[in-house]
């Protein structure tokens, strides 16, 4: 299981913001070995800004390959994203609420590099994803970067 | 580099093996490290890469205020939350030069809405309560400095003048306001220095001229009202404040007047000039070199170069086709685009300036092919600098 800090460069210009947004948050994913170096992955992230919240819920496949002392991996993930912008809209003539959040498609392609610390912990030095989402009736091309710790719940077999 | 990561990993490993809680402490540390890396790549703040995109606000009487971002190619992107609701029948708007406040005349309510503009999201938030105006406001104007707002009111046959609080945008009607003008005024224009205000009256075929005090009081100038050709509607003043252009809807012409030092009007040589059918609105390019006239009856736009003495010469390609029922024209403050609002087809036609000689003295318009839909008929537009 991976858990760590995550940064999201949100393509807010796609729905009329003057600038794209830089959001900070967390990324958690669970990887279950399926066949040799191929794993099934469940991935979730939450990112926050002053008036913005962006969530992803993804699942897909991940391929891992040894590289030097660590392991490089690549994955393809598919699922949903939820975008919640704090934009006011009138609920009656003299009171204001906020526009509803938007749920839509999410696709992520990316990879990263893990450096093992011991049999239990691995340092995920970097994971970068191109994150394509569809919210508020527009498409966003985002970049997500994460780093943190991978915790292994299965011990390696001793030789 | 691999040595760096090895050392870093070893230190994290040491910390982890010494204390388990260090795992959690390492998360913010990693975050800070990553932020530092991203900062060096120019990603340190929440908002970066400011663009040169303009923002357009359009009154759509049946739905509110539509808002778009406009990129350098003239493409429109709908702003999240648009259209924004205001009062009943928003008919005209004015953007404060600070780009922080938007004022909208609600014709059916006889009120003016003040909306604050979020600098990043573009979202509009109305500040309540609304400001009352005399009956049926139909056109708003603002002086260049953003200190005075003028509301032309049809039913009352007058002009209300409001001072603008620079910090919060609040309106306060100036002493003596509203100021009476001819019954059923049809258009309004102000000089850039806000010394003189002109109000057209279609039924009377007259133009009322007023001097404007620094406090906003209107005083009719000597010789006012001035006669003009049949059924004057939209008007505009050039940036130098020396020429007034008037669309004569009943005569299919545009009149040009020289503005005297006391605000009096003198017809320019050869004025009036022939345009298309039923001209209703006029705009002047930010340089003052060109003038645009919207012809509602012939669904096109006449464009002229302007001589210093006010003589107009049609540019190459003029008139340019528009959508159905064009009713207003706005010249991009950057001088790149011209926007024409089409009431019947509920679209906006976008043209781009195009030099046709290397000296850039000859200009024509090229259609961008971008015709954003307003869904319902729109009535006025403002574009940010």
JSON list of C-alpha atoms in Angstrom, two decimals, chain B residues 144-257:
[
{"chain": "B", "resi": 144, "resn": "UNK", "atom": "CA", "xyz": [-12.85, 56.32, -17.98]},
{"chain": "B", "resi": 145, "resn": "UNK", "atom": "CA", "xyz": [-11.64, 56.83, -14.42]},
{"chain": "B", "resi": 146, "resn": "UNK", "atom": "CA", "xyz": [-14.44, 54.68, -13.01]},
{"chain": "B", "resi": 147, "resn": "UNK", "atom": "CA", "xyz": [-15.72, 57.36, -10.65]},
{"chain": "B", "resi": 148, "resn": "UNK", "atom": "CA", "xyz": [-19.13, 58.07, -12.22]},
{"chain": "B", "resi": 149, "resn": "UNK", "atom": "CA", "xyz": [-21.86, 55.82, -13.60]},
{"chain": "B", "resi": 150, "resn": "UNK", "atom": "CA", "xyz": [-24.58, 57.19, -15.88]},
{"chain": "B", "resi": 151, "resn": "UNK", "atom": "CA", "xyz": [-27.93, 55.44, -16.28]},
{"chain": "B", "resi": 152, "resn": "UNK", "atom": "CA", "xyz": [-30.17, 56.46, -19.18]},
{"chain": "B", "resi": 153, "resn": "UNK", "atom": "CA", "xyz": [-33.81, 55.89, -18.25]},
{"chain": "B", "resi": 154, "resn": "UNK", "atom": "CA", "xyz": [-36.39, 55.66, -21.01]},
{"chain": "B", "resi": 155, "resn": "UNK", "atom": "CA", "xyz": [-39.66, 56.01, -19.11]},
{"chain": "B", "resi": 156, "resn": "UNK", "atom": "CA", "xyz": [-38.43, 58.87, -17.00]},
{"chain": "B", "resi": 157, "resn": "UNK", "atom": "CA", "xyz": [-36.74, 60.66, -19.89]},
{"chain": "B", "resi": 158, "resn": "UNK", "atom": "CA", "xyz": [-33.71, 61.36, -17.76]},
{"chain": "B", "resi": 159, "resn": "UNK", "atom": "CA", "xyz": [-30.16, 60.40, -16.87]},
{"chain": "B", "resi": 160, "resn": "UNK", "atom": "CA", "xyz": [-29.31, 59.31, -13.33]},
{"chain": "B", "resi": 161, "resn": "UNK", "atom": "CA", "xyz": [-25.71, 59.85, -12.23]},
{"chain": "B", "resi": 162, "resn": "UNK", "atom": "CA", "xyz": [-24.04, 57.83, -9.48]},
{"chain": "B", "resi": 163, "resn": "UNK", "atom": "CA", "xyz": [-20.67, 58.25, -7.84]},
{"chain": "B", "resi": 164, "resn": "UNK", "atom": "CA", "xyz": [-18.69, 55.02, -7.42]},
{"chain": "B", "resi": 165, "resn": "UNK", "atom": "CA", "xyz": [-16.89, 54.07, -4.24]},
{"chain": "B", "resi": 166, "resn": "UNK", "atom": "CA", "xyz": [-13.49, 52.90, -5.47]},
{"chain": "B", "resi": 167, "resn": "UNK", "atom": "CA", "xyz": [-12.94, 50.42, -2.64]},
{"chain": "B", "resi": 168, "resn": "UNK", "atom": "CA", "xyz": [-16.23, 48.52, -2.64]},
{"chain": "B", "resi": 169, "resn": "UNK", "atom": "CA", "xyz": [-17.94, 49.64, -5.84]},
{"chain": "B", "resi": 170, "resn": "UNK", "atom": "CA", "xyz": [-21.00, 51.02, -4.05]},
{"chain": "B", "resi": 171, "resn": "UNK", "atom": "CA", "xyz": [-23.17, 53.55, -5.89]},
{"chain": "B", "resi": 172, "resn": "UNK", "atom": "CA", "xyz": [-24.44, 56.84, -4.50]},
{"chain": "B", "resi": 173, "resn": "UNK", "atom": "CA", "xyz": [-26.70, 59.09, -6.56]},
{"chain": "B", "resi": 174, "resn": "UNK", "atom": "CA", "xyz": [-25.14, 62.53, -6.93]},
{"chain": "B", "resi": 175, "resn": "UNK", "atom": "CA", "xyz": [-27.00, 65.68, -5.85]},
{"chain": "B", "resi": 176, "resn": "UNK", "atom": "CA", "xyz": [-29.47, 66.90, -8.50]},
{"chain": "B", "resi": 177, "resn": "UNK", "atom": "CA", "xyz": [-29.75, 63.46, -10.14]},
{"chain": "B", "resi": 178, "resn": "UNK", "atom": "CA", "xyz": [-31.69, 62.39, -12.17]},
{"chain": "B", "resi": 179, "resn": "UNK", "atom": "CA", "xyz": [-31.19, 65.03, -14.84]},
{"chain": "B", "resi": 180, "resn": "UNK", "atom": "CA", "xyz": [-34.03, 65.55, -17.30]},
{"chain": "B", "resi": 181, "resn": "UNK", "atom": "CA", "xyz": [-33.41, 65.01, -21.01]},
{"chain": "B", "resi": 182, "resn": "UNK", "atom": "CA", "xyz": [-35.75, 64.63, -23.97]},
{"chain": "B", "resi": 183, "resn": "UNK", "atom": "CA", "xyz": [-38.54, 62.04, -23.70]},
{"chain": "B", "resi": 184, "resn": "UNK", "atom": "CA", "xyz": [-37.56, 58.48, -24.64]},
{"chain": "B", "resi": 185, "resn": "UNK", "atom": "CA", "xyz": [-33.78, 58.89, -24.97]},
{"chain": "B", "resi": 186, "resn": "UNK", "atom": "CA", "xyz": [-32.22, 56.34, -27.32]},
{"chain": "B", "resi": 187, "resn": "UNK", "atom": "CA", "xyz": [-28.44, 56.50, -26.95]},
{"chain": "B", "resi": 188, "resn": "UNK", "atom": "CA", "xyz": [-25.66, 57.92, -24.84]},
{"chain": "B", "resi": 189, "resn": "UNK", "atom": "CA", "xyz": [-21.93, 58.63, -25.23]},
{"chain": "B", "resi": 190, "resn": "UNK", "atom": "CA", "xyz": [-19.30, 60.31, -23.07]},
{"chain": "B", "resi": 191, "resn": "UNK", "atom": "CA", "xyz": [-15.94, 61.88, -23.84]},
{"chain": "B", "resi": 192, "resn": "UNK", "atom": "CA", "xyz": [-12.90, 60.04, -22.41]},
{"chain": "B", "resi": 193, "resn": "UNK", "atom": "CA", "xyz": [-12.17, 62.88, -20.02]},
{"chain": "B", "resi": 194, "resn": "UNK", "atom": "CA", "xyz": [-15.84, 62.82, -18.95]},
{"chain": "B", "resi": 195, "resn": "UNK", "atom": "CA", "xyz": [-16.20, 66.54, -19.66]},
{"chain": "B", "resi": 196, "resn": "UNK", "atom": "CA", "xyz": [-19.23, 66.08, -21.90]},
{"chain": "B", "resi": 197, "resn": "UNK", "atom": "CA", "xyz": [-22.13, 63.65, -22.12]},
{"chain": "B", "resi": 198, "resn": "UNK", "atom": "CA", "xyz": [-24.31, 63.24, -25.21]},
{"chain": "B", "resi": 199, "resn": "UNK", "atom": "CA", "xyz": [-27.82, 61.78, -25.25]},
{"chain": "B", "resi": 200, "resn": "UNK", "atom": "CA", "xyz": [-29.55, 60.97, -28.53]},
{"chain": "B", "resi": 201, "resn": "UNK", "atom": "CA", "xyz": [-33.29, 61.19, -28.94]},
{"chain": "B", "resi": 202, "resn": "UNK", "atom": "CA", "xyz": [-34.63, 59.10, -31.81]},
{"chain": "B", "resi": 203, "resn": "UNK", "atom": "CA", "xyz": [-38.15, 60.51, -31.86]},
{"chain": "B", "resi": 204, "resn": "UNK", "atom": "CA", "xyz": [-36.94, 64.11, -31.89]},
{"chain": "B", "resi": 205, "resn": "UNK", "atom": "CA", "xyz": [-33.87, 63.48, -34.09]},
{"chain": "B", "resi": 206, "resn": "UNK", "atom": "CA", "xyz": [-31.85, 65.52, -31.61]},
{"chain": "B", "resi": 207, "resn": "UNK", "atom": "CA", "xyz": [-28.68, 65.14, -29.59]},
{"chain": "B", "resi": 208, "resn": "UNK", "atom": "CA", "xyz": [-28.64, 66.66, -26.12]},
{"chain": "B", "resi": 209, "resn": "UNK", "atom": "CA", "xyz": [-25.18, 67.74, -24.97]},
{"chain": "B", "resi": 210, "resn": "UNK", "atom": "CA", "xyz": [-24.25, 68.18, -21.32]},
{"chain": "B", "resi": 211, "resn": "UNK", "atom": "CA", "xyz": [-21.16, 69.32, -19.50]},
{"chain": "B", "resi": 212, "resn": "UNK", "atom": "CA", "xyz": [-20.27, 67.03, -16.59]},
{"chain": "B", "resi": 213, "resn": "UNK", "atom": "CA", "xyz": [-18.88, 68.46, -13.38]},
{"chain": "B", "resi": 214, "resn": "UNK", "atom": "CA", "xyz": [-16.32, 66.52, -11.35]},
{"chain": "B", "resi": 215, "resn": "UNK", "atom": "CA", "xyz": [-19.14, 65.70, -8.91]},
{"chain": "B", "resi": 216, "resn": "UNK", "atom": "CA", "xyz": [-21.29, 64.33, -11.75]},
{"chain": "B", "resi": 217, "resn": "UNK", "atom": "CA", "xyz": [-23.77, 67.19, -12.17]},
{"chain": "B", "resi": 218, "resn": "UNK", "atom": "CA", "xyz": [-25.05, 67.67, -15.73]},
{"chain": "B", "resi": 219, "resn": "UNK", "atom": "CA", "xyz": [-25.53, 71.06, -17.33]},
{"chain": "B", "resi": 220, "resn": "UNK", "atom": "CA", "xyz": [-26.81, 71.42, -20.90]},
{"chain": "B", "resi": 221, "resn": "UNK", "atom": "CA", "xyz": [-24.23, 73.18, -23.08]},
{"chain": "B", "resi": 222, "resn": "UNK", "atom": "CA", "xyz": [-24.89, 76.21, -25.22]},
{"chain": "B", "resi": 223, "resn": "UNK", "atom": "CA", "xyz": [-26.67, 75.34, -28.48]},
{"chain": "B", "resi": 224, "resn": "UNK", "atom": "CA", "xyz": [-27.97, 71.98, -27.20]},
{"chain": "B", "resi": 225, "resn": "UNK", "atom": "CA", "xyz": [-29.94, 70.07, -28.41]},
{"chain": "B", "resi": 226, "resn": "UNK", "atom": "CA", "xyz": [-28.27, 69.66, -31.79]},
{"chain": "B", "resi": 227, "resn": "UNK", "atom": "CA", "xyz": [-30.23, 68.42, -34.82]},
{"chain": "B", "resi": 228, "resn": "UNK", "atom": "CA", "xyz": [-29.18, 65.18, -36.46]},
{"chain": "B", "resi": 229, "resn": "UNK", "atom": "CA", "xyz": [-30.41, 62.99, -39.30]},
{"chain": "B", "resi": 230, "resn": "UNK", "atom": "CA", "xyz": [-33.44, 60.75, -38.85]},
{"chain": "B", "resi": 231, "resn": "UNK", "atom": "CA", "xyz": [-33.80, 58.48, -35.84]},
{"chain": "B", "resi": 232, "resn": "UNK", "atom": "CA", "xyz": [-30.40, 58.56, -34.09]},
{"chain": "B", "resi": 233, "resn": "UNK", "atom": "CA", "xyz": [-29.68, 55.54, -31.89]},
{"chain": "B", "resi": 234, "resn": "UNK", "atom": "CA", "xyz": [-26.19, 54.38, -30.88]},
{"chain": "B", "resi": 235, "resn": "UNK", "atom": "CA", "xyz": [-23.33, 56.84, -30.46]},
{"chain": "B", "resi": 236, "resn": "UNK", "atom": "CA", "xyz": [-19.61, 56.74, -29.71]},
{"chain": "B", "resi": 237, "resn": "UNK", "atom": "CA", "xyz": [-16.80, 59.24, -29.07]},
{"chain": "B", "resi": 238, "resn": "UNK", "atom": "CA", "xyz": [-13.25, 58.70, -30.34]},
{"chain": "B", "resi": 239, "resn": "UNK", "atom": "CA", "xyz": [-10.45, 58.24, -27.75]},
{"chain": "B", "resi": 240, "resn": "UNK", "atom": "CA", "xyz": [-9.15, 61.76, -28.39]},
{"chain": "B", "resi": 241, "resn": "UNK", "atom": "CA", "xyz": [-12.57, 63.14, -27.46]},
{"chain": "B", "resi": 242, "resn": "UNK", "atom": "CA", "xyz": [-12.73, 65.21, -30.64]},
{"chain": "B", "resi": 243, "resn": "UNK", "atom": "CA", "xyz": [-15.35, 63.36, -32.72]},
{"chain": "B", "resi": 244, "resn": "UNK", "atom": "CA", "xyz": [-18.86, 62.06, -32.05]},
{"chain": "B", "resi": 245, "resn": "UNK", "atom": "CA", "xyz": [-20.30, 59.30, -34.28]},
{"chain": "B", "resi": 246, "resn": "UNK", "atom": "CA", "xyz": [-24.06, 58.80, -34.48]},
{"chain": "B", "resi": 247, "resn": "UNK", "atom": "CA", "xyz": [-25.93, 55.89, -36.12]},
{"chain": "B", "resi": 248, "resn": "UNK", "atom": "CA", "xyz": [-28.98, 57.29, -37.91]},
{"chain": "B", "resi": 249, "resn": "UNK", "atom": "CA", "xyz": [-31.24, 54.29, -38.07]},
{"chain": "B", "resi": 250, "resn": "UNK", "atom": "CA", "xyz": [-33.96, 55.98, -40.10]},
{"chain": "B", "resi": 251, "resn": "UNK", "atom": "CA", "xyz": [-31.60, 57.33, -42.76]},
{"chain": "B", "resi": 252, "resn": "UNK", "atom": "CA", "xyz": [-29.11, 54.46, -43.14]},
{"chain": "B", "resi": 253, "resn": "UNK", "atom": "CA", "xyz": [-26.25, 56.84, -42.43]},
{"chain": "B", "resi": 254, "resn": "UNK", "atom": "CA", "xyz": [-23.71, 57.65, -39.76]},
{"chain": "B", "resi": 255, "resn": "UNK", "atom": "CA", "xyz": [-23.20, 61.25, -38.77]},
{"chain": "B", "resi": 256, "resn": "UNK", "atom": "CA", "xyz": [-19.86, 62.59, -37.57]},
{"chain": "B", "resi": 257, "resn": "UNK", "atom": "CA", "xyz": [-19.60, 65.71, -35.43]}
]
